[in-house]
Structure formats: structure tokens, C-alpha cells
């Protein structure tokens, strides 16, 4: 029990400028919430928040929210952060699973505690979050995206792009000429983003419906970049010769 209290007090950072709290306020820092509030917001920064959608005792973000590993975040019952605060006991991190196509963290779920504090993410990414007050636990997911290029599908090359805040995925690659190019995240979901104009080095992307891009006619190094909207359903792409 002493170890649990200590770990929560370390993770949920107290404001050292405040006066000493009463005993019942100290207990609040280690209390697992048992009742779902009427509303809940993810506080991104001063004056910026995302409202979570409530269904029973579960609150979920309606879209993928870009979060940065250098920032602090919290959940609050008010959009301006002046209500009841909730935080988690450790940073969001998938450890050895962080480079999977779809990264899901729900076993074990992260424990949520009520009180003063903030939390971090171990990796900058676009997260979808779900907080279940019946269990005082948080689950989350994000997608990594790869470029597939090939003339023969069975002998395709797959290269994971690097995430860049916010909602951009990019990498400099040595690409051959006249290959089929398309963006994928296939395990366990089959997500593919194709272009509107197969012969253009820049353009729009559509999830499940776009064309293979065959615009790279000269073998060279290219900066490959895509930027998606917060539902991951649409975006833009570019292949820029270096």
C-alpha cells in the first residue's frame, strides 16, 4: 500500500507552491474514481481541449488526437480545466509493440486516479483514447503507416514512415522508377490510402478507394510525406525529389 501511494504521488505531480493540503485532500490524490462524471475533456494546453463522447460509463475521443511526448495532458470535467481532474499512473507507451501497424494498449489497461496531476505520452502520435469509469481504466490506440512499392505485389517493399506532429508521416527513401506506390497499415486492420491522380507526385489521399500512384518515373531519393485528417480518412501526399 505504501508503495502504491508513493508511486501515485510521483506520477500525479503536485503543485509545490500550494499550501499543505488537508488529510481528505491527500486521499483524493490516490482515489480511483467510481462514478462517471457528466462530461469529460482532454486538456491539451491552456485554452485548448477535446470533448470526449460519453456512452454509459465510458468516455472516448471522437477522433485521433495528436499528442506530443514533450507535453503534459490531463482529463477534466470542464473544458477550461477548472473542474475535477483525472490522470493516469504512467506515460502512455506500448514498449516493444510501438512500431506495430496498429498499436493497441488495453491489456493491461492503465489505471486512472482522481486528483491533481498530469500525464505524458512516451511517443508523439495521433491517439484515440477511451476512459472507462466503471473500471477506472484507460485504453488507447494509434496507427503506424507504411509505404508499399512494387512491380510485383508478392515481392513488394514495405517501409514504415516516421510520425511528425501533427498527423504527418514521412521519410526520405531511395525509390525505383515506375513502381506502384500506396500507403498501408494492414495488421490487424486493412487500411490503405491511395491517390486521386495516379500520375501526380502530389495530391489528395483517400482511405479505401484511392489509386496506386505510378508518378515516380526517375529512380532517385525522394522525401515521401503524407498528412491525414483526424479521422484518418483523407489527406494529402507528396513525393519530392531530393
JSON list of C-alpha atoms in Angstrom, two decimals:
[
{"chain": "A", "resi": 1, "resn": "UNK", "atom": "CA", "xyz": [0.00, 0.00, 0.00]},
{"chain": "A", "resi": 2, "resn": "UNK", "atom": "CA", "xyz": [2.82, 2.42, 0.88]},
{"chain": "A", "resi": 3, "resn": "UNK", "atom": "CA", "xyz": [4.45, 1.68, -2.48]},
{"chain": "A", "resi": 4, "resn": "UNK", "atom": "CA", "xyz": [1.19, 2.33, -4.33]},
{"chain": "A", "resi": 5, "resn": "UNK", "atom": "CA", "xyz": [0.64, 5.67, -2.61]},
{"chain": "A", "resi": 6, "resn": "UNK", "atom": "CA", "xyz": [4.21, 6.72, -3.28]},
{"chain": "A", "resi": 7, "resn": "UNK", "atom": "CA", "xyz": [4.04, 5.81, -6.99]},
{"chain": "A", "resi": 8, "resn": "UNK", "atom": "CA", "xyz": [0.81, 7.75, -7.49]},
{"chain": "A", "resi": 9, "resn": "UNK", "atom": "CA", "xyz": [2.15, 10.83, -5.74]},
{"chain": "A", "resi": 10, "resn": "UNK", "atom": "CA", "xyz": [5.21, 10.75, -8.00]},
{"chain": "A", "resi": 11, "resn": "UNK", "atom": "CA", "xyz": [3.19, 10.35, -11.23]},
{"chain": "A", "resi": 12, "resn": "UNK", "atom": "CA", "xyz": [0.39, 12.79, -10.40]},
{"chain": "A", "resi": 13, "resn": "UNK", "atom": "CA", "xyz": [2.54, 15.87, -9.90]},
{"chain": "A", "resi": 14, "resn": "UNK", "atom": "CA", "xyz": [1.52, 18.13, -7.02]},
{"chain": "A", "resi": 15, "resn": "UNK", "atom": "CA", "xyz": [1.92, 21.86, -7.27]},
{"chain": "A", "resi": 16, "resn": "UNK", "atom": "CA", "xyz": [4.72, 22.58, -4.83]},
{"chain": "A", "resi": 17, "resn": "UNK", "atom": "CA", "xyz": [3.68, 26.22, -4.48]},
{"chain": "A", "resi": 18, "resn": "UNK", "atom": "CA", "xyz": [0.40, 25.31, -2.80]},
{"chain": "A", "resi": 19, "resn": "UNK", "atom": "CA", "xyz": [-0.22, 25.26, 0.93]},
{"chain": "A", "resi": 20, "resn": "UNK", "atom": "CA", "xyz": [-0.25, 21.84, 2.65]},
{"chain": "A", "resi": 21, "resn": "UNK", "atom": "CA", "xyz": [-3.50, 20.03, 1.96]},
{"chain": "A", "resi": 22, "resn": "UNK", "atom": "CA", "xyz": [-5.93, 18.60, 4.46]},
{"chain": "A", "resi": 23, "resn": "UNK", "atom": "CA", "xyz": [-5.92, 14.85, 5.01]},
{"chain": "A", "resi": 24, "resn": "UNK", "atom": "CA", "xyz": [-9.05, 14.25, 2.93]},
{"chain": "A", "resi": 25, "resn": "UNK", "atom": "CA", "xyz": [-7.49, 16.15, 0.01]},
{"chain": "A", "resi": 26, "resn": "UNK", "atom": "CA", "xyz": [-4.36, 13.98, 0.18]},
{"chain": "A", "resi": 27, "resn": "UNK", "atom": "CA", "xyz": [-6.55, 10.89, 0.00]},
{"chain": "A", "resi": 28, "resn": "UNK", "atom": "CA", "xyz": [-8.11, 12.29, -3.16]},
{"chain": "A", "resi": 29, "resn": "UNK", "atom": "CA", "xyz": [-4.77, 12.03, -4.93]},
{"chain": "A", "resi": 30, "resn": "UNK", "atom": "CA", "xyz": [-4.84, 8.22, -4.71]},
{"chain": "A", "resi": 31, "resn": "UNK", "atom": "CA", "xyz": [-8.56, 7.65, -5.12]},
{"chain": "A", "resi": 32, "resn": "UNK", "atom": "CA", "xyz": [-9.77, 5.59, -8.08]},
{"chain": "A", "resi": 33, "resn": "UNK", "atom": "CA", "xyz": [-12.94, 7.20, -9.49]},
{"chain": "A", "resi": 34, "resn": "UNK", "atom": "CA", "xyz": [-16.07, 5.08, -9.12]},
{"chain": "A", "resi": 35, "resn": "UNK", "atom": "CA", "xyz": [-18.71, 7.36, -10.66]},
{"chain": "A", "resi": 36, "resn": "UNK", "atom": "CA", "xyz": [-18.65, 8.68, -14.21]},
{"chain": "A", "resi": 37, "resn": "UNK", "atom": "CA", "xyz": [-18.91, 12.48, -14.41]},
{"chain": "A", "resi": 38, "resn": "UNK", "atom": "CA", "xyz": [-21.46, 14.23, -16.63]},
{"chain": "A", "resi": 39, "resn": "UNK", "atom": "CA", "xyz": [-18.76, 15.43, -19.02]},
{"chain": "A", "resi": 40, "resn": "UNK", "atom": "CA", "xyz": [-15.06, 14.92, -19.67]},
{"chain": "A", "resi": 41, "resn": "UNK", "atom": "CA", "xyz": [-12.41, 16.80, -21.64]},
{"chain": "A", "resi": 42, "resn": "UNK", "atom": "CA", "xyz": [-8.85, 16.04, -22.65]},
{"chain": "A", "resi": 43, "resn": "UNK", "atom": "CA", "xyz": [-6.90, 19.18, -21.75]},
{"chain": "A", "resi": 44, "resn": "UNK", "atom": "CA", "xyz": [-4.23, 19.76, -24.38]},
{"chain": "A", "resi": 45, "resn": "UNK", "atom": "CA", "xyz": [-2.96, 23.14, -23.20]},
{"chain": "A", "resi": 46, "resn": "UNK", "atom": "CA", "xyz": [-4.29, 26.33, -21.67]},
{"chain": "A", "resi": 47, "resn": "UNK", "atom": "CA", "xyz": [-7.43, 27.19, -23.65]},
{"chain": "A", "resi": 48, "resn": "UNK", "atom": "CA", "xyz": [-7.35, 24.04, -25.79]},
{"chain": "A", "resi": 49, "resn": "UNK", "atom": "CA", "xyz": [-9.28, 20.82, -25.11]},
{"chain": "A", "resi": 50, "resn": "UNK", "atom": "CA", "xyz": [-11.14, 17.97, -26.79]},
{"chain": "A", "resi": 51, "resn": "UNK", "atom": "CA", "xyz": [-14.53, 16.86, -25.51]},
{"chain": "A", "resi": 52, "resn": "UNK", "atom": "CA", "xyz": [-14.90, 13.10, -25.09]},
{"chain": "A", "resi": 53, "resn": "UNK", "atom": "CA", "xyz": [-18.13, 11.36, -26.10]},
{"chain": "A", "resi": 54, "resn": "UNK", "atom": "CA", "xyz": [-19.98, 9.64, -23.25]},
{"chain": "A", "resi": 55, "resn": "UNK", "atom": "CA", "xyz": [-21.67, 6.24, -23.60]},
{"chain": "A", "resi": 56, "resn": "UNK", "atom": "CA", "xyz": [-22.72, 4.84, -20.24]},
{"chain": "A", "resi": 57, "resn": "UNK", "atom": "CA", "xyz": [-19.65, 4.93, -18.02]},
{"chain": "A", "resi": 58, "resn": "UNK", "atom": "CA", "xyz": [-17.21, 5.16, -20.94]},
{"chain": "A", "resi": 59, "resn": "UNK", "atom": "CA", "xyz": [-15.81, 8.37, -22.47]},
{"chain": "A", "resi": 60, "resn": "UNK", "atom": "CA", "xyz": [-14.00, 8.25, -25.84]},
{"chain": "A", "resi": 61, "resn": "UNK", "atom": "CA", "xyz": [-12.31, 10.79, -28.08]},
{"chain": "A", "resi": 62, "resn": "UNK", "atom": "CA", "xyz": [-14.36, 11.17, -31.29]},
{"chain": "A", "resi": 63, "resn": "UNK", "atom": "CA", "xyz": [-11.21, 11.45, -33.46]},
{"chain": "A", "resi": 64, "resn": "UNK", "atom": "CA", "xyz": [-7.49, 10.74, -33.35]},
{"chain": "A", "resi": 65, "resn": "UNK", "atom": "CA", "xyz": [-5.83, 13.43, -31.25]},
{"chain": "A", "resi": 66, "resn": "UNK", "atom": "CA", "xyz": [-2.17, 14.36, -31.96]},
{"chain": "A", "resi": 67, "resn": "UNK", "atom": "CA", "xyz": [-0.23, 14.24, -28.69]},
{"chain": "A", "resi": 68, "resn": "UNK", "atom": "CA", "xyz": [3.44, 15.12, -28.17]},
{"chain": "A", "resi": 69, "resn": "UNK", "atom": "CA", "xyz": [5.93, 13.40, -25.88]},
{"chain": "A", "resi": 70, "resn": "UNK", "atom": "CA", "xyz": [7.21, 16.75, -24.64]},
{"chain": "A", "resi": 71, "resn": "UNK", "atom": "CA", "xyz": [3.82, 17.97, -23.36]},
{"chain": "A", "resi": 72, "resn": "UNK", "atom": "CA", "xyz": [1.67, 17.39, -20.26]},
{"chain": "A", "resi": 73, "resn": "UNK", "atom": "CA", "xyz": [-2.00, 16.40, -20.51]},
{"chain": "A", "resi": 74, "resn": "UNK", "atom": "CA", "xyz": [-4.92, 15.74, -18.18]},
{"chain": "A", "resi": 75, "resn": "UNK", "atom": "CA", "xyz": [-8.60, 14.86, -18.17]},
{"chain": "A", "resi": 76, "resn": "UNK", "atom": "CA", "xyz": [-11.02, 17.31, -16.60]},
{"chain": "A", "resi": 77, "resn": "UNK", "atom": "CA", "xyz": [-14.75, 17.66, -16.17]},
{"chain": "A", "resi": 78, "resn": "UNK", "atom": "CA", "xyz": [-14.59, 21.22, -17.57]},
{"chain": "A", "resi": 79, "resn": "UNK", "atom": "CA", "xyz": [-13.16, 22.43, -20.87]},
{"chain": "A", "resi": 80, "resn": "UNK", "atom": "CA", "xyz": [-11.08, 25.14, -19.18]},
{"chain": "A", "resi": 81, "resn": "UNK", "atom": "CA", "xyz": [-9.52, 22.66, -16.73]},
{"chain": "A", "resi": 82, "resn": "UNK", "atom": "CA", "xyz": [-11.20, 24.17, -13.66]},
{"chain": "A", "resi": 83, "resn": "UNK", "atom": "CA", "xyz": [-13.25, 21.09, -12.75]},
{"chain": "A", "resi": 84, "resn": "UNK", "atom": "CA", "xyz": [-12.29, 17.70, -11.33]},
{"chain": "A", "resi": 85, "resn": "UNK", "atom": "CA", "xyz": [-9.03, 16.34, -12.74]},
{"chain": "A", "resi": 86, "resn": "UNK", "atom": "CA", "xyz": [-8.12, 12.76, -13.59]},
{"chain": "A", "resi": 87, "resn": "UNK", "atom": "CA", "xyz": [-4.72, 11.41, -14.55]},
{"chain": "A", "resi": 88, "resn": "UNK", "atom": "CA", "xyz": [-3.04, 8.06, -15.22]},
{"chain": "A", "resi": 89, "resn": "UNK", "atom": "CA", "xyz": [-0.22, 6.50, -13.24]},
{"chain": "A", "resi": 90, "resn": "UNK", "atom": "CA", "xyz": [2.34, 6.12, -16.02]},
{"chain": "A", "resi": 91, "resn": "UNK", "atom": "CA", "xyz": [3.05, 7.52, -19.50]},
{"chain": "A", "resi": 92, "resn": "UNK", "atom": "CA", "xyz": [1.21, 6.07, -22.48]},
{"chain": "A", "resi": 93, "resn": "UNK", "atom": "CA", "xyz": [3.66, 3.63, -24.02]},
{"chain": "A", "resi": 94, "resn": "UNK", "atom": "CA", "xyz": [3.47, 0.36, -25.95]},
{"chain": "A", "resi": 95, "resn": "UNK", "atom": "CA", "xyz": [7.10, -0.54, -25.24]},
{"chain": "A", "resi": 96, "resn": "UNK", "atom": "CA", "xyz": [8.21, -3.25, -27.70]},
{"chain": "A", "resi": 97, "resn": "UNK", "atom": "CA", "xyz": [4.90, -3.00, -29.62]},
{"chain": "A", "resi": 98, "resn": "UNK", "atom": "CA", "xyz": [5.30, 0.68, -30.50]},
{"chain": "A", "resi": 99, "resn": "UNK", "atom": "CA", "xyz": [6.16, 0.00, -34.18]},
{"chain": "A", "resi": 100, "resn": "UNK", "atom": "CA", "xyz": [3.29, -2.37, -34.95]},
{"chain": "A", "resi": 101, "resn": "UNK", "atom": "CA", "xyz": [0.88, -1.33, -37.71]},
{"chain": "A", "resi": 102, "resn": "UNK", "atom": "CA", "xyz": [-1.96, -0.79, -35.24]},
{"chain": "A", "resi": 103, "resn": "UNK", "atom": "CA", "xyz": [-0.83, -0.22, -31.68]},
{"chain": "A", "resi": 104, "resn": "UNK", "atom": "CA", "xyz": [-3.49, -1.01, -29.06]},
{"chain": "A", "resi": 105, "resn": "UNK", "atom": "CA", "xyz": [-2.92, -0.89, -25.31]},
{"chain": "A", "resi": 106, "resn": "UNK", "atom": "CA", "xyz": [-5.72, -2.48, -23.34]},
{"chain": "A", "resi": 107, "resn": "UNK", "atom": "CA", "xyz": [-4.09, -5.45, -21.62]},
{"chain": "A", "resi": 108, "resn": "UNK", "atom": "CA", "xyz": [-3.16, -4.29, -19.08]},
{"chain": "A", "resi": 109, "resn": "UNK", "atom": "CA", "xyz": [-5.19, -1.09, -19.16]},
{"chain": "A", "resi": 110, "resn": "UNK", "atom": "CA", "xyz": [-3.79, 1.99, -17.49]},
{"chain": "A", "resi": 111, "resn": "UNK", "atom": "CA", "xyz": [-5.19, 2.83, -14.07]},
{"chain": "A", "resi": 112, "resn": "UNK", "atom": "CA", "xyz": [-6.88, 6.20, -13.70]},
{"chain": "A", "resi": 113, "resn": "UNK", "atom": "CA", "xyz": [-6.80, 8.18, -10.47]},
{"chain": "A", "resi": 114, "resn": "UNK", "atom": "CA", "xyz": [-8.70, 11.26, -9.40]},
{"chain": "A", "resi": 115, "resn": "UNK", "atom": "CA", "xyz": [-6.91, 14.33, -8.11]},
{"chain": "A", "resi": 116, "resn": "UNK", "atom": "CA", "xyz": [-4.31, 16.87, -9.08]},
{"chain": "A", "resi": 117, "resn": "UNK", "atom": "CA", "xyz": [-1.90, 15.77, -11.75]},
{"chain": "A", "resi": 118, "resn": "UNK", "atom": "CA", "xyz": [-0.99, 15.40, -15.42]},
{"chain": "A", "resi": 119, "resn": "UNK", "atom": "CA", "xyz": [0.21, 12.60, -17.66]},
{"chain": "A", "resi": 120, "resn": "UNK", "atom": "CA", "xyz": [2.52, 12.18, -20.65]},
{"chain": "A", "resi": 121, "resn": "UNK", "atom": "CA", "xyz": [2.86, 10.05, -23.74]},
{"chain": "A", "resi": 122, "resn": "UNK", "atom": "CA", "xyz": [6.08, 8.16, -24.40]},
{"chain": "A", "resi": 123, "resn": "UNK", "atom": "CA", "xyz": [5.74, 8.64, -28.16]},
{"chain": "A", "resi": 124, "resn": "UNK", "atom": "CA", "xyz": [4.34, 11.50, -30.22]},
{"chain": "A", "resi": 125, "resn": "UNK", "atom": "CA", "xyz": [1.45, 10.10, -32.23]},
{"chain": "A", "resi": 126, "resn": "UNK", "atom": "CA", "xyz": [-2.25, 10.59, -33.03]},
{"chain": "A", "resi": 127, "resn": "UNK", "atom": "CA", "xyz": [-4.12, 8.73, -30.28]},
{"chain": "A", "resi": 128, "resn": "UNK", "atom": "CA", "xyz": [-7.70, 7.58, -29.86]},
{"chain": "A", "resi": 129, "resn": "UNK", "atom": "CA", "xyz": [-8.46, 7.31, -26.13]},
{"chain": "A", "resi": 130, "resn": "UNK", "atom": "CA", "xyz": [-11.20, 5.59, -24.14]},
{"chain": "A", "resi": 131, "resn": "UNK", "atom": "CA", "xyz": [-11.72, 6.02, -20.39]},
{"chain": "A", "resi": 132, "resn": "UNK", "atom": "CA", "xyz": [-13.97, 3.52, -18.58]},
{"chain": "A", "resi": 133, "resn": "UNK", "atom": "CA", "xyz": [-15.10, 4.84, -15.20]},
{"chain": "A", "resi": 134, "resn": "UNK", "atom": "CA", "xyz": [-16.66, 1.52, -14.21]},
{"chain": "A", "resi": 135, "resn": "UNK", "atom": "CA", "xyz": [-13.10, 0.13, -14.11]},
{"chain": "A", "resi": 136, "resn": "UNK", "atom": "CA", "xyz": [-11.14, 3.37, -13.58]},
{"chain": "A", "resi": 137, "resn": "UNK", "atom": "CA", "xyz": [-9.02, 2.38, -16.59]},
{"chain": "A", "resi": 138, "resn": "UNK", "atom": "CA", "xyz": [-7.84, 3.90, -19.86]},
{"chain": "A", "resi": 139, "resn": "UNK", "atom": "CA", "xyz": [-7.23, 2.20, -23.21]},
{"chain": "A", "resi": 140, "resn": "UNK", "atom": "CA", "xyz": [-5.80, 3.76, -26.36]},
{"chain": "A", "resi": 141, "resn": "UNK", "atom": "CA", "xyz": [-4.63, 3.11, -29.90]},
{"chain": "A", "resi": 142, "resn": "UNK", "atom": "CA", "xyz": [-2.74, 4.66, -32.81]},
{"chain": "A", "resi": 143, "resn": "UNK", "atom": "CA", "xyz": [-1.64, 3.64, -36.31]},
{"chain": "A", "resi": 144, "resn": "UNK", "atom": "CA", "xyz": [1.78, 3.50, -37.91]},
{"chain": "A", "resi": 145, "resn": "UNK", "atom": "CA", "xyz": [1.78, 3.85, -41.70]},
{"chain": "A", "resi": 146, "resn": "UNK", "atom": "CA", "xyz": [3.98, 2.24, -44.34]},
{"chain": "A", "resi": 147, "resn": "UNK", "atom": "CA", "xyz": [4.74, 2.95, -47.97]},
{"chain": "A", "resi": 148, "resn": "UNK", "atom": "CA", "xyz": [4.44, -0.14, -50.18]},
{"chain": "A", "resi": 149, "resn": "UNK", "atom": "CA", "xyz": [6.22, -0.01, -53.54]},
{"chain": "A", "resi": 150, "resn": "UNK", "atom": "CA", "xyz": [6.40, -2.80, -56.08]},
{"chain": "A", "resi": 151, "resn": "UNK", "atom": "CA", "xyz": [6.04, -4.02, -59.63]},
{"chain": "A", "resi": 152, "resn": "UNK", "atom": "CA", "xyz": [5.10, -7.47, -58.33]},
{"chain": "A", "resi": 153, "resn": "UNK", "atom": "CA", "xyz": [2.86, -7.48, -55.24]},
{"chain": "A", "resi": 154, "resn": "UNK", "atom": "CA", "xyz": [4.42, -10.69, -53.93]},
{"chain": "A", "resi": 155, "resn": "UNK", "atom": "CA", "xyz": [7.86, -9.06, -54.00]},
{"chain": "A", "resi": 156, "resn": "UNK", "atom": "CA", "xyz": [6.81, -5.68, -52.60]},
{"chain": "A", "resi": 157, "resn": "UNK", "atom": "CA", "xyz": [8.91, -3.44, -50.37]},
{"chain": "A", "resi": 158, "resn": "UNK", "atom": "CA", "xyz": [7.34, -2.14, -47.16]},
{"chain": "A", "resi": 159, "resn": "UNK", "atom": "CA", "xyz": [8.88, 0.84, -45.36]},
{"chain": "A", "resi": 160, "resn": "UNK", "atom": "CA", "xyz": [7.44, 2.39, -42.21]},
{"chain": "A", "resi": 161, "resn": "UNK", "atom": "CA", "xyz": [7.23, 6.18, -42.26]},
{"chain": "A", "resi": 162, "resn": "UNK", "atom": "CA", "xyz": [8.19, 8.33, -39.28]},
{"chain": "A", "resi": 163, "resn": "UNK", "atom": "CA", "xyz": [5.49, 10.24, -37.43]},
{"chain": "A", "resi": 164, "resn": "UNK", "atom": "CA", "xyz": [5.80, 14.04, -37.38]},
{"chain": "A", "resi": 165, "resn": "UNK", "atom": "CA", "xyz": [3.45, 16.18, -35.30]},
{"chain": "A", "resi": 166, "resn": "UNK", "atom": "CA", "xyz": [0.70, 16.71, -36.17]},
{"chain": "A", "resi": 167, "resn": "UNK", "atom": "CA", "xyz": [-0.71, 13.81, -38.24]},
{"chain": "A", "resi": 168, "resn": "UNK", "atom": "CA", "xyz": [2.13, 13.71, -40.78]},
{"chain": "A", "resi": 169, "resn": "UNK", "atom": "CA", "xyz": [4.11, 10.60, -41.74]},
{"chain": "A", "resi": 170, "resn": "UNK", "atom": "CA", "xyz": [7.29, 10.97, -43.78]},
{"chain": "A", "resi": 171, "resn": "UNK", "atom": "CA", "xyz": [10.67, 9.53, -44.72]},
{"chain": "A", "resi": 172, "resn": "UNK", "atom": "CA", "xyz": [13.44, 10.04, -47.31]},
{"chain": "A", "resi": 173, "resn": "UNK", "atom": "CA", "xyz": [13.72, 6.91, -49.45]},
{"chain": "A", "resi": 174, "resn": "UNK", "atom": "CA", "xyz": [15.63, 5.71, -52.49]},
{"chain": "A", "resi": 175, "resn": "UNK", "atom": "CA", "xyz": [12.75, 4.83, -54.80]},
{"chain": "A", "resi": 176, "resn": "UNK", "atom": "CA", "xyz": [12.99, 2.96, -58.11]},
{"chain": "A", "resi": 177, "resn": "UNK", "atom": "CA", "xyz": [11.24, 4.19, -61.22]},
{"chain": "A", "resi": 178, "resn": "UNK", "atom": "CA", "xyz": [7.84, 3.04, -62.42]},
{"chain": "A", "resi": 179, "resn": "UNK", "atom": "CA", "xyz": [6.72, 1.26, -59.26]},
{"chain": "A", "resi": 180, "resn": "UNK", "atom": "CA", "xyz": [3.22, 1.11, -57.84]},
{"chain": "A", "resi": 181, "resn": "UNK", "atom": "CA", "xyz": [3.13, 3.25, -54.68]},
{"chain": "A", "resi": 182, "resn": "UNK", "atom": "CA", "xyz": [0.48, 3.16, -51.96]},
{"chain": "A", "resi": 183, "resn": "UNK", "atom": "CA", "xyz": [0.21, 3.71, -48.21]},
{"chain": "A", "resi": 184, "resn": "UNK", "atom": "CA", "xyz": [-0.87, 0.95, -45.83]},
{"chain": "A", "resi": 185, "resn": "UNK", "atom": "CA", "xyz": [-1.47, -0.12, -42.25]},
{"chain": "A", "resi": 186, "resn": "UNK", "atom": "CA", "xyz": [-2.56, -3.74, -42.55]},
{"chain": "A", "resi": 187, "resn": "UNK", "atom": "CA", "xyz": [-2.24, -5.60, -39.25]},
{"chain": "A", "resi": 188, "resn": "UNK", "atom": "CA", "xyz": [-4.82, -6.35, -37.90]},
{"chain": "A", "resi": 189, "resn": "UNK", "atom": "CA", "xyz": [-6.94, -3.85, -39.89]},
{"chain": "A", "resi": 190, "resn": "UNK", "atom": "CA", "xyz": [-6.54, -3.45, -43.64]},
{"chain": "A", "resi": 191, "resn": "UNK", "atom": "CA", "xyz": [-6.16, 0.30, -44.13]},
{"chain": "A", "resi": 192, "resn": "UNK", "atom": "CA", "xyz": [-4.90, 1.60, -47.47]},
{"chain": "A", "resi": 193, "resn": "UNK", "atom": "CA", "xyz": [-4.63, 5.17, -48.70]},
{"chain": "A", "resi": 194, "resn": "UNK", "atom": "CA", "xyz": [-4.45, 5.82, -52.45]},
{"chain": "A", "resi": 195, "resn": "UNK", "atom": "CA", "xyz": [-4.21, 8.89, -54.64]},
{"chain": "A", "resi": 196, "resn": "UNK", "atom": "CA", "xyz": [-6.84, 10.63, -56.74]},
{"chain": "A", "resi": 197, "resn": "UNK", "atom": "CA", "xyz": [-4.45, 11.04, -59.69]},
{"chain": "A", "resi": 198, "resn": "UNK", "atom": "CA", "xyz": [-2.11, 8.10, -60.20]},
{"chain": "A", "resi": 199, "resn": "UNK", "atom": "CA", "xyz": [0.28, 10.17, -62.35]},
{"chain": "A", "resi": 200, "resn": "UNK", "atom": "CA", "xyz": [0.83, 13.05, -59.91]},
{"chain": "A", "resi": 201, "resn": "UNK", "atom": "CA", "xyz": [3.72, 13.39, -57.45]},
{"chain": "A", "resi": 202, "resn": "UNK", "atom": "CA", "xyz": [1.45, 15.43, -55.16]},
{"chain": "A", "resi": 203, "resn": "UNK", "atom": "CA", "xyz": [-2.25, 15.20, -54.50]},
{"chain": "A", "resi": 204, "resn": "UNK", "atom": "CA", "xyz": [-5.05, 14.03, -52.27]},
{"chain": "A", "resi": 205, "resn": "UNK", "atom": "CA", "xyz": [-5.37, 10.70, -50.50]},
{"chain": "A", "resi": 206, "resn": "UNK", "atom": "CA", "xyz": [-8.48, 8.66, -49.74]},
{"chain": "A", "resi": 207, "resn": "UNK", "atom": "CA", "xyz": [-8.81, 5.76, -47.34]},
{"chain": "A", "resi": 208, "resn": "UNK", "atom": "CA", "xyz": [-10.08, 2.61, -49.12]},
{"chain": "A", "resi": 209, "resn": "UNK", "atom": "CA", "xyz": [-10.69, 3.79, -52.63]},
{"chain": "A", "resi": 210, "resn": "UNK", "atom": "CA", "xyz": [-7.70, 5.71, -53.98]},
{"chain": "A", "resi": 211, "resn": "UNK", "atom": "CA", "xyz": [-5.43, 4.58, -56.81]},
{"chain": "A", "resi": 212, "resn": "UNK", "atom": "CA", "xyz": [-1.91, 3.21, -56.82]},
{"chain": "A", "resi": 213, "resn": "UNK", "atom": "CA", "xyz": [0.47, 6.10, -57.57]},
{"chain": "A", "resi": 214, "resn": "UNK", "atom": "CA", "xyz": [2.85, 5.49, -60.51]},
{"chain": "A", "resi": 215, "resn": "UNK", "atom": "CA", "xyz": [4.22, 9.02, -60.81]},
{"chain": "A", "resi": 216, "resn": "UNK", "atom": "CA", "xyz": [7.85, 8.31, -59.87]},
{"chain": "A", "resi": 217, "resn": "UNK", "atom": "CA", "xyz": [9.45, 7.96, -63.31]},
{"chain": "A", "resi": 218, "resn": "UNK", "atom": "CA", "xyz": [13.07, 8.50, -62.28]},
{"chain": "A", "resi": 219, "resn": "UNK", "atom": "CA", "xyz": [14.96, 6.44, -59.71]},
{"chain": "A", "resi": 220, "resn": "UNK", "atom": "CA", "xyz": [16.28, 8.79, -57.02]},
{"chain": "A", "resi": 221, "resn": "UNK", "atom": "CA", "xyz": [15.98, 9.78, -53.38]},
{"chain": "A", "resi": 222, "resn": "UNK", "atom": "CA", "xyz": [12.55, 11.19, -52.56]},
{"chain": "A", "resi": 223, "resn": "UNK", "atom": "CA", "xyz": [11.05, 12.70, -49.45]},
{"chain": "A", "resi": 224, "resn": "UNK", "atom": "CA", "xyz": [7.79, 10.81, -49.03]},
{"chain": "A", "resi": 225, "resn": "UNK", "atom": "CA", "xyz": [5.19, 12.65, -46.95]},
{"chain": "A", "resi": 226, "resn": "UNK", "atom": "CA", "xyz": [1.51, 12.22, -46.15]},
{"chain": "A", "resi": 227, "resn": "UNK", "atom": "CA", "xyz": [-0.70, 14.29, -43.86]},
{"chain": "A", "resi": 228, "resn": "UNK", "atom": "CA", "xyz": [-4.07, 12.88, -42.75]},
{"chain": "A", "resi": 229, "resn": "UNK", "atom": "CA", "xyz": [-7.14, 14.43, -41.16]},
{"chain": "A", "resi": 230, "resn": "UNK", "atom": "CA", "xyz": [-8.09, 13.47, -37.60]},
{"chain": "A", "resi": 231, "resn": "UNK", "atom": "CA", "xyz": [-10.36, 10.63, -38.74]},
{"chain": "A", "resi": 232, "resn": "UNK", "atom": "CA", "xyz": [-7.51, 9.24, -40.89]},
{"chain": "A", "resi": 233, "resn": "UNK", "atom": "CA", "xyz": [-10.00, 9.03, -43.78]},
{"chain": "A", "resi": 234, "resn": "UNK", "atom": "CA", "xyz": [-8.49, 11.68, -46.09]},
{"chain": "A", "resi": 235, "resn": "UNK", "atom": "CA", "xyz": [-5.29, 13.59, -46.58]},
{"chain": "A", "resi": 236, "resn": "UNK", "atom": "CA", "xyz": [-2.57, 14.74, -48.93]},
{"chain": "A", "resi": 237, "resn": "UNK", "atom": "CA", "xyz": [0.71, 13.23, -50.16]},
{"chain": "A", "resi": 238, "resn": "UNK", "atom": "CA", "xyz": [3.90, 14.31, -51.87]},
{"chain": "A", "resi": 239, "resn": "UNK", "atom": "CA", "xyz": [6.98, 12.67, -53.39]},
{"chain": "A", "resi": 240, "resn": "UNK", "atom": "CA", "xyz": [9.71, 15.32, -53.50]},
{"chain": "A", "resi": 241, "resn": "UNK", "atom": "CA", "xyz": [12.98, 14.55, -55.27]},
{"chain": "A", "resi": 242, "resn": "UNK", "atom": "CA", "xyz": [15.97, 15.33, -53.06]}
]
